[in-house]
Amino acid sequence: MAADERLDAGRHHLDNGIRALRQGFLDESRSHFEAALIQFRGPELRLGEAHALRGLAEVELHGGNVQMAEQAVRGAIVQYAEVRNQLDRIDPHQISHELRRDAEEGEAAAHVLLGEILLRVGRAEEARSMLAYGQELFGGLGDVPSAAGAPLAMARLCMRESRWDDARSEVRKSVDILARCGDTAGQCGAWLLAAEVARLAGDLEEAERVLGNATRLADETRQPALMGRSRSQQAGLLAQRGRLNEALSTYDESLKRIREAGEAELEAFALLGRGDVRSRLDDHTALLDLVEGARLLAQLDHRHGLGAALLRLAEHAVRIGLPAWGLAASEGARQAWQVTDPRRGVGQVLRIQIKALAGLKKWPAVVTVAHARAALVGDTQPNAVEVREFYRDRAPVGLLTELDLMDAEQLQLRGESMVEALLSPLVTELDLDFQALGTPGGAMAVINALARSTPPPAMQRASRPSAPPEPEEAEAAPPEEPRNASAYDDLYAPPAPFAADDEESGDADDLDATTEHGAKDDGA
C-alpha cells in the first residue's frame, strides 16, 4: 500500500472509530482505532525493510561475502522481531493476521539463513542453534514451502560432520514438506542435495538413482536452470566413476541449458567441472574452461566460488608439471576459504598443496603441511591421517620431534610460513602482496600468469616423466577416498520465494583426487 493510500486508510478508520464511539459501539470503535494505529505507525514499512535486508543477505552469501551477509541478516531479524512487538502493542486482537504471519515466516527464514551463513564460516554450534530455532518458528506456521529450508540447511551441517544418515533424514523432511506444498522446483533442489549426500557417503548407485529422480522433476518444471543444474551434477558423478567422455558430453548438455537460463553462477561451476574433466583427459582446452569459469566468478565477486576455481586450477597445474603455479593457486584458494570454509575447504586445499610441494621436492614442507592437514580435518577426511603417517615414516626424526610439540594452529602457521617463503619470488614477480592471493584481483593475477606460463600441448606431454621416478618418489601415498565435497552444498538456494510474495539454486562439482605421477600423489 502506498503512503498516501495508507494515510487515507488511517483517516477512514479514525472517522469510523469516532462514529462508533459516539454511538456506543465500543468494541467496533476499538477495532477501528487499532486499525488506524496500524496504518499510521506502518509496521509494513518495517517489514519491507526486514525483507530487503534478508534479500541483501542472500545476495552477499551467494557472492561469498559472509561478513556482510551476517550483518544484513541480523539486521533483518531485529526488524522482524520489532514488527511482531509493534503488532502486539497496537493490534492485540490480531486483526492484521496476514501481516503478522508474514513477519513470523520472514523471521523464521532469516534465522535459517543466518544458520547457513554461520555454517559457511565453520561456526557449527552457532549454526545448529539458529537452525533449530528457525525450525521451531516454522513449526507454528504449518506447511509453507520456505519451511523446507531449515532441514535442508541442517542436512548440510550433517554433511560437514560426515553424519550421512542424519543428513538423509533431514533431506527427507524437506522433501515431505515440499511435496505437501506442491513445490516441484523445491523438491528437485532437495533431491539434488540428497544425491550429493549419497555421493559423498560413497553410495554412487543411490546417488545415480536420486539424480535420475531430480532430473525428471527438473524436466517437469521446464526451468532451464534446474535442468542444467541436474545435468551438471550428473556429469560430476560420471566423472567420479571415471566415465570421463560421458561426463564431458553431459557437461556440454548442461551448459546449453544453463546459458539458456542466463545463470552465470551455474555456468561458472559447470565450466570448472568440464575443465577438470578435460584436464584429466589430457585435453589442452581444459585451461580455457577453468580460466573462463574463474573469471565469471570473479566478475560476480563470488569469493567462495573463486576458491573452488583456484583449487581446480591448482590441480590442473600440478597435472601438467607446473607445481609452483599449483602451489600459488592453492594458496589463493586457502586464503579465500580461510573465512568461508575454514575446515573442509581448507582441508581440501592442503591436499593439493601437499601434491604441489612434493612436485617441487620440498620435503620438510610436505611433511609439515601433511601434519597440519591431519590436525585440521583428520576426523572428517580420514585419508589425511594416512597421508601424514606415510610421510612420517620417511621424515627426519628431528623434524618430527619439533612437529609433535605443535598444536593444530601452530602447525597451520608453520605450514603457511613455509609456503609463503617458497612463493616469495613468484609473488614479487607478479607485484602482489602474499596476503592478496585470495582476493579477486590477486586470484586473477595468478590465473592469468598461469595461463601465460602453460606450455603448448606437445611440450606438456614431453615434460611429463617417462622414466621411472626417483627413489624417494617411487611409492605413492594412500589414495584419497572419493569424498571431496562440492561447492553445491555450500550454495544457499532457498526452496521457496519470500514470504511476502503471494504469487508464489548453484551447482558445482566434486573436487575428486586423481592419481598422478610420483610422490606428489599423496591422494590427500
XYZ file of C-alpha atoms in Angstrom:
524
model
C 0.000 0.000 0.000
C 1.379 3.434 -0.982
C 1.972 6.078 1.678
C -0.978 8.189 0.502
C -3.261 5.158 0.494
C -2.111 4.222 3.983
C -2.819 7.773 5.200
C -6.291 7.714 3.653
C -6.998 4.298 5.187
C -5.884 5.545 8.603
C -8.157 8.568 8.389
C -11.018 6.340 7.305
C -10.546 4.132 10.393
C -10.319 7.247 12.596
C -13.620 8.571 11.294
C -15.310 5.194 11.732
C -13.822 4.811 15.211
C -15.133 8.220 16.277
C -18.548 7.465 14.818
C -18.743 4.056 16.550
C -17.594 5.593 19.838
C -20.299 8.229 19.705
C -22.881 5.567 19.022
C -21.675 3.460 21.968
C -20.240 0.566 19.939
C -17.064 0.247 21.997
C -15.683 -2.996 20.523
C -16.192 -1.746 16.989
C -14.652 1.602 17.875
C -11.616 -0.095 19.439
C -11.066 -2.159 16.299
C -11.146 0.936 14.100
C -8.731 2.878 16.288
C -6.350 -0.102 16.411
C -6.538 -0.377 12.625
C -5.787 3.340 12.349
C -2.692 2.865 14.511
C -1.504 0.123 12.198
C -1.815 2.426 9.200
C -0.197 5.453 10.841
C 2.655 3.571 12.520
C 3.265 1.463 9.442
C 4.642 -1.903 10.592
C 4.512 -2.966 6.965
C 7.241 -0.419 6.241
C 9.459 -2.019 8.854
C 8.524 -5.426 7.455
C 9.570 -4.280 3.998
C 12.905 -3.174 5.428
C 13.355 -6.606 7.013
C 12.586 -8.359 3.715
C 15.047 -6.105 1.900
C 17.801 -6.807 4.428
C 17.203 -10.545 4.139
C 17.386 -10.264 0.359
C 20.672 -8.396 0.599
C 21.994 -11.080 2.933
C 21.195 -13.749 0.335
C 22.961 -11.707 -2.342
C 26.074 -11.362 -0.188
C 26.038 -15.063 0.709
C 25.822 -16.054 -2.952
C 28.820 -13.822 -3.559
C 30.776 -15.307 -0.694
C 30.777 -12.064 1.339
C 29.801 -13.786 4.540
C 30.557 -10.942 6.942
C 28.254 -8.553 5.089
C 25.667 -11.321 4.769
C 25.709 -11.930 8.514
C 25.386 -8.225 9.268
C 22.417 -7.850 6.919
C 20.505 -10.895 8.135
C 20.994 -9.984 11.790
C 19.545 -6.579 10.958
C 16.597 -8.301 9.293
C 15.974 -10.442 12.377
C 15.851 -7.323 14.561
C 13.319 -5.708 12.222
C 11.116 -8.808 12.023
C 11.028 -9.029 15.814
C 10.172 -5.337 16.076
C 7.251 -5.798 13.669
C 5.851 -8.538 15.889
C 6.366 -6.426 19.005
C 4.715 -3.468 17.333
C 1.729 -5.543 16.309
C 1.433 -6.887 19.856
C 1.172 -3.299 21.109
C -1.177 -1.808 18.534
C -3.044 -4.894 17.355
C -3.692 -7.084 20.411
C -6.742 -8.630 18.735
C -4.648 -9.656 15.715
C -6.854 -8.126 13.075
C -3.752 -7.824 10.866
C -3.308 -11.586 10.692
C -1.589 -11.674 7.286
C 0.927 -9.013 8.266
C 1.790 -10.859 11.459
C 2.167 -14.188 9.656
C 4.364 -12.562 7.032
C 6.646 -11.254 9.791
C 6.751 -14.630 11.551
C 7.615 -16.502 8.364
C 10.234 -13.908 7.468
C 11.820 -14.141 10.911
C 11.943 -17.936 10.703
C 13.526 -17.810 7.251
C 16.044 -15.218 8.451
C 17.174 -17.488 11.284
C 17.642 -20.324 8.793
C 19.643 -18.023 6.532
C 21.793 -16.971 9.484
C 22.367 -20.650 10.210
C 23.522 -21.121 6.600
C 25.931 -18.206 6.954
C 27.370 -19.459 10.230
C 27.745 -22.921 8.727
C 29.675 -21.439 5.810
C 32.282 -19.964 8.160
C 32.609 -23.105 10.252
C 30.705 -21.913 13.347
C 28.841 -25.200 13.555
C 27.363 -24.961 17.047
C 26.015 -21.453 16.491
C 24.612 -22.605 13.157
C 22.931 -25.585 14.810
C 21.292 -23.301 17.373
C 19.979 -20.878 14.756
C 18.663 -23.648 12.533
C 16.902 -25.316 15.455
C 15.255 -22.018 16.394
C 14.250 -21.434 12.782
C 12.645 -24.874 12.693
C 10.812 -24.069 15.923
C 9.443 -20.831 14.450
C 8.343 -22.598 11.275
C 6.624 -25.236 13.405
C 3.888 -22.769 14.294
C 3.212 -21.816 10.682
C 2.092 -25.143 9.261
C 3.228 -26.296 5.832
C 4.863 -23.456 3.910
C 7.491 -24.136 1.232
C 10.076 -21.917 2.915
C 9.953 -24.192 5.987
C 11.856 -26.766 3.931
C 14.932 -24.551 4.103
C 15.580 -25.438 7.746
C 16.016 -29.219 7.312
C 17.963 -28.633 4.089
C 20.408 -26.434 5.969
C 20.567 -28.947 8.798
C 21.401 -31.608 6.201
C 24.348 -29.510 5.038
C 25.535 -29.270 8.634
C 25.341 -33.055 8.941
C 27.312 -33.368 5.707
C 30.070 -31.196 7.168
C 30.248 -33.631 10.073
C 30.074 -36.749 7.854
C 26.792 -37.797 9.511
C 25.295 -39.223 6.348
C 22.259 -40.976 7.841
C 21.240 -37.812 9.682
C 21.749 -35.794 6.507
C 19.479 -38.171 4.584
C 16.828 -37.871 7.297
C 16.879 -34.068 7.156
C 16.604 -34.014 3.367
C 13.667 -36.401 3.613
C 11.892 -33.950 5.942
C 12.418 -31.214 3.392
C 11.104 -33.327 0.534
C 7.984 -34.200 2.541
C 7.251 -30.522 3.259
C 7.737 -29.525 -0.368
C 5.620 -32.425 -1.617
C 2.729 -31.406 0.649
C 3.063 -27.839 -0.645
C 3.170 -28.996 -4.258
C 6.510 -27.251 -4.855
C 8.030 -29.279 -7.692
C 11.020 -26.988 -8.189
C 11.773 -27.106 -4.482
C 11.549 -30.897 -4.480
C 14.021 -31.003 -7.345
C 16.508 -28.908 -5.368
C 16.079 -31.129 -2.320
C 16.630 -34.304 -4.342
C 19.778 -32.775 -5.814
C 21.100 -32.334 -2.291
C 20.046 -35.901 -1.451
C 22.105 -37.109 -4.400
C 25.084 -35.160 -3.110
C 24.689 -36.779 0.304
C 24.668 -40.230 -1.277
C 27.698 -39.421 -3.421
C 29.759 -38.143 -0.517
C 28.730 -41.168 1.544
C 30.186 -43.378 -1.187
C 26.833 -44.790 -2.329
C 27.170 -43.986 -6.013
C 24.296 -46.266 -7.040
C 21.942 -44.382 -4.729
C 23.320 -41.059 -5.949
C 22.612 -42.057 -9.541
C 19.074 -43.172 -8.712
C 18.244 -39.977 -6.820
C 19.778 -37.824 -9.536
C 17.522 -39.538 -12.038
C 14.515 -38.558 -9.932
C 15.770 -34.980 -9.626
C 16.319 -34.764 -13.371
C 12.770 -35.976 -14.014
C 11.398 -33.265 -11.723
C 13.644 -30.664 -13.343
C 12.284 -31.607 -16.754
C 8.731 -31.348 -15.408
C 9.366 -27.781 -14.292
C 10.757 -26.873 -17.730
C 13.092 -24.489 -15.919
C 16.387 -24.387 -17.855
C 18.359 -23.551 -14.704
C 17.155 -26.655 -12.854
C 17.558 -28.811 -15.950
C 21.109 -27.579 -16.379
C 21.959 -27.946 -12.719
C 20.729 -31.535 -12.535
C 22.748 -32.496 -15.602
C 25.818 -30.758 -14.235
C 25.560 -32.910 -11.125
C 25.117 -35.990 -13.304
C 28.307 -35.065 -15.119
C 30.166 -34.748 -11.826
C 29.004 -38.211 -10.791
C 30.074 -39.684 -14.127
C 33.488 -38.076 -13.675
C 33.820 -39.615 -10.229
C 33.050 -43.019 -11.735
C 35.840 -42.456 -14.248
C 33.448 -42.232 -17.212
C 35.123 -39.069 -18.411
C 33.902 -38.958 -22.018
C 30.290 -39.362 -20.894
C 30.869 -36.685 -18.270
C 32.198 -34.342 -20.927
C 29.137 -34.690 -23.167
C 26.824 -34.295 -20.164
C 28.593 -31.085 -19.164
C 28.095 -29.849 -22.733
C 24.360 -30.501 -22.444
C 24.264 -28.881 -19.016
C 25.963 -25.716 -20.239
C 23.444 -25.318 -23.068
C 20.590 -25.313 -20.542
C 22.383 -23.063 -18.077
C 23.284 -20.497 -20.724
C 19.683 -20.530 -21.908
C 18.680 -19.622 -18.351
C 21.329 -16.900 -18.162
C 22.657 -18.268 -14.860
C 26.250 -17.020 -14.712
C 26.956 -18.680 -11.369
C 25.823 -22.116 -12.521
C 27.688 -21.629 -15.796
C 30.904 -20.887 -13.932
C 30.715 -24.050 -11.845
C 29.808 -26.200 -14.853
C 32.811 -24.777 -16.707
C 35.043 -25.671 -13.769
C 33.675 -29.211 -13.797
C 34.123 -29.595 -17.551
C 37.600 -28.102 -17.319
C 38.568 -30.628 -14.664
C 37.330 -33.493 -16.841
C 39.248 -32.159 -19.835
C 42.343 -31.834 -17.667
C 42.044 -35.471 -16.638
C 41.637 -36.398 -20.331
C 44.869 -34.531 -21.142
C 42.835 -32.101 -23.279
C 44.704 -28.825 -23.753
C 41.399 -26.893 -23.871
C 40.926 -27.603 -20.159
C 42.646 -24.362 -19.233
C 40.161 -22.346 -21.311
C 37.225 -23.705 -19.312
C 38.971 -23.298 -15.969
C 40.039 -19.717 -16.655
C 36.629 -18.714 -18.016
C 34.863 -20.224 -15.011
C 37.204 -18.384 -12.670
C 36.677 -15.091 -14.489
C 32.908 -15.419 -14.261
C 33.132 -15.998 -10.521
C 35.494 -13.045 -10.119
C 33.039 -10.831 -12.018
C 30.286 -11.995 -9.673
C 32.580 -11.272 -6.698
C 31.853 -14.848 -5.625
C 34.629 -15.355 -3.075
C 33.761 -18.919 -2.137
C 33.385 -19.984 -5.752
C 36.658 -18.316 -6.641
C 38.324 -20.538 -4.064
C 36.880 -23.572 -5.859
C 38.179 -22.237 -9.180
C 41.671 -21.725 -7.774
C 41.657 -25.249 -6.384
C 40.687 -26.690 -9.783
C 43.425 -24.664 -11.449
C 45.939 -25.801 -8.845
C 45.105 -29.434 -9.587
C 45.473 -28.777 -13.308
C 48.825 -27.037 -12.841
C 50.176 -29.983 -10.846
C 48.949 -32.407 -13.527
C 50.756 -30.589 -16.351
C 54.012 -30.277 -14.449
C 53.751 -26.726 -13.082
C 53.828 -27.382 -9.325
C 54.968 -23.850 -8.437
C 51.860 -22.381 -10.050
C 49.815 -25.139 -8.454
C 51.150 -24.045 -5.082
C 50.350 -20.387 -5.818
C 46.793 -21.155 -6.931
C 46.170 -23.443 -3.972
C 47.435 -20.766 -1.578
C 44.951 -18.335 -3.121
C 42.204 -20.893 -2.504
C 43.351 -21.344 1.093
C 43.205 -17.614 1.738
C 39.774 -17.340 0.089
C 38.409 -20.194 2.194
C 40.098 -19.311 5.464
C 36.925 -17.413 6.362
C 34.265 -19.011 4.175
C 35.197 -22.692 4.604
C 37.933 -22.934 7.252
C 37.823 -26.687 7.833
C 36.548 -28.770 4.952
C 37.573 -26.350 2.209
C 40.984 -25.583 3.669
C 41.488 -29.305 4.234
C 40.971 -29.893 0.505
C 43.378 -27.061 -0.304
C 46.088 -28.581 1.867
C 45.569 -31.838 -0.036
C 46.654 -30.088 -3.237
C 49.440 -28.180 -1.516
C 50.976 -31.485 -0.447
C 50.946 -32.603 -4.102
C 52.490 -29.338 -5.299
C 55.176 -29.299 -2.612
C 56.084 -32.906 -3.374
C 56.322 -31.989 -7.053
C 58.792 -29.292 -6.017
C 60.608 -31.842 -3.793
C 60.272 -29.572 -0.763
C 60.053 -32.495 1.645
C 60.162 -30.645 5.011
C 57.248 -28.528 3.804
C 55.424 -31.645 2.568
C 55.713 -33.284 5.981
C 54.669 -30.101 7.796
C 51.589 -29.461 5.648
C 50.603 -33.137 5.889
C 50.676 -32.799 9.684
C 48.704 -29.542 9.536
C 46.018 -31.115 7.378
C 45.662 -34.177 9.592
C 45.325 -31.979 12.674
C 42.691 -29.852 10.963
C 40.448 -32.412 9.236
C 41.686 -35.856 10.216
C 38.310 -36.569 11.827
C 36.294 -35.804 8.666
C 38.844 -36.517 5.904
C 40.371 -39.785 7.188
C 42.866 -40.079 4.343
C 44.620 -37.020 5.796
C 45.842 -39.184 8.675
C 47.050 -41.921 6.319
C 48.997 -39.387 4.274
C 50.569 -37.895 7.388
C 51.673 -41.344 8.551
C 53.040 -42.124 5.096
C 55.322 -39.086 5.221
C 56.167 -39.543 8.917
C 57.754 -42.884 8.055
C 60.076 -41.083 5.634
C 60.820 -37.887 7.589
C 63.892 -36.998 9.681
C 63.429 -37.698 13.380
C 64.432 -34.159 14.323
C 61.663 -32.646 12.209
C 59.054 -34.985 13.682
C 60.124 -34.156 17.228
C 59.561 -30.473 16.506
C 56.203 -31.018 14.792
C 54.923 -33.274 17.568
C 55.242 -30.386 20.024
C 52.888 -28.189 17.978
C 49.108 -27.932 18.192
C 46.827 -27.629 15.152
C 47.054 -23.843 14.930
C 50.832 -23.843 15.237
C 51.122 -26.491 12.533
C 48.969 -24.430 10.187
C 51.009 -21.300 10.845
C 54.269 -23.180 10.272
C 52.959 -24.605 7.003
C 51.725 -21.201 5.854
C 55.077 -19.564 6.588
C 56.924 -22.258 4.629
C 54.591 -21.828 1.653
C 54.961 -18.043 1.839
C 58.749 -18.327 1.762
C 58.636 -20.638 -1.249
C 56.228 -18.375 -3.144
C 58.043 -15.143 -2.348
C 59.929 -14.875 -5.691
C 56.791 -15.642 -7.696
C 54.662 -13.163 -5.741
C 57.328 -10.484 -6.159
C 57.397 -11.127 -9.902
C 53.624 -10.575 -10.038
C 53.968 -7.402 -7.935
C 51.488 -8.790 -5.413
C 51.264 -8.899 -1.663
C 51.266 -12.504 -0.439
C 48.050 -11.954 1.535
C 46.306 -10.738 -1.654
C 46.431 -14.111 -3.405
C 42.925 -14.942 -2.182
C 41.330 -11.671 -3.321
C 39.628 -11.446 -6.741
C 42.423 -9.235 -8.069
C 45.204 -11.419 -6.730
C 43.483 -14.592 -7.870
C 43.082 -13.313 -11.418
C 46.730 -12.214 -11.490
C 47.791 -15.760 -10.586
C 45.326 -17.301 -13.039
C 46.442 -15.104 -15.933
C 50.105 -15.766 -15.149
C 49.412 -19.497 -15.014
C 47.734 -19.286 -18.420
C 50.760 -17.463 -19.865
C 53.159 -19.983 -18.330
C 51.339 -23.046 -19.626
C 53.397 -24.653 -22.403
C 51.849 -25.826 -25.688
C 50.217 -29.283 -25.553
C 53.153 -31.104 -27.160
C 55.569 -29.603 -24.649
C 53.222 -30.509 -21.790
C 53.305 -34.154 -22.822
C 57.069 -34.077 -23.285
C 57.586 -32.552 -19.840
C 55.764 -35.340 -18.030
C 58.040 -38.011 -16.589
C 58.550 -41.022 -18.817
C 61.432 -42.569 -16.893
C 60.921 -44.295 -13.531
C 60.610 -41.794 -10.667
C 63.462 -41.119 -8.298
C 63.736 -43.446 -5.280
C 62.058 -41.096 -2.821
C 59.158 -40.718 -5.243
C 58.765 -44.393 -6.030
C 55.971 -45.046 -3.550
C 52.689 -43.225 -3.899
C 50.851 -42.190 -0.774
C 47.467 -43.757 0.052
C 44.715 -42.955 -2.477
C 42.063 -40.465 -1.465
C 38.613 -41.714 -0.556
C 36.047 -40.222 -3.007
C 34.525 -37.820 -0.510
C 35.627 -34.462 -1.778
C 32.736 -32.118 -1.161
C 31.429 -29.969 -3.948
C 30.629 -26.316 -3.604
C 27.000 -27.230 -4.369
C 26.092 -27.896 -0.771
C 27.516 -24.522 0.230
C 25.346 -22.502 -2.121
C 22.285 -21.054 -0.424
C 19.269 -21.905 -2.556
C 16.013 -21.297 -0.638
C 13.260 -23.716 -1.721
C 10.587 -21.019 -1.880
C 10.327 -17.286 -2.580
C 9.964 -14.611 0.047
C 7.013 -14.988 2.361
C 5.818 -11.597 1.160
C 5.451 -12.883 -2.413
C 1.890 -14.169 -2.563
C 2.262 -15.166 -6.230
C 4.020 -17.912 -5.250
C 19.793 -22.766 -6.711
C 24.335 -23.187 -7.506
C 25.947 -26.067 -8.732
C 29.482 -27.089 -8.505
C 31.131 -30.367 -8.877
C 33.251 -32.706 -6.856
C 36.929 -31.981 -6.426
C 37.985 -35.572 -6.879
C 41.582 -36.559 -6.435
C 43.175 -38.252 -9.419
C 46.323 -40.318 -9.485
C 49.372 -38.501 -10.773
C 52.993 -39.498 -11.234
C 55.434 -39.646 -8.387
C 55.319 -38.908 -4.700
C 53.265 -35.786 -5.228
C 50.302 -38.189 -5.482
C 49.502 -38.130 -1.803
C 45.928 -38.609 -2.930
C 45.080 -36.478 0.015
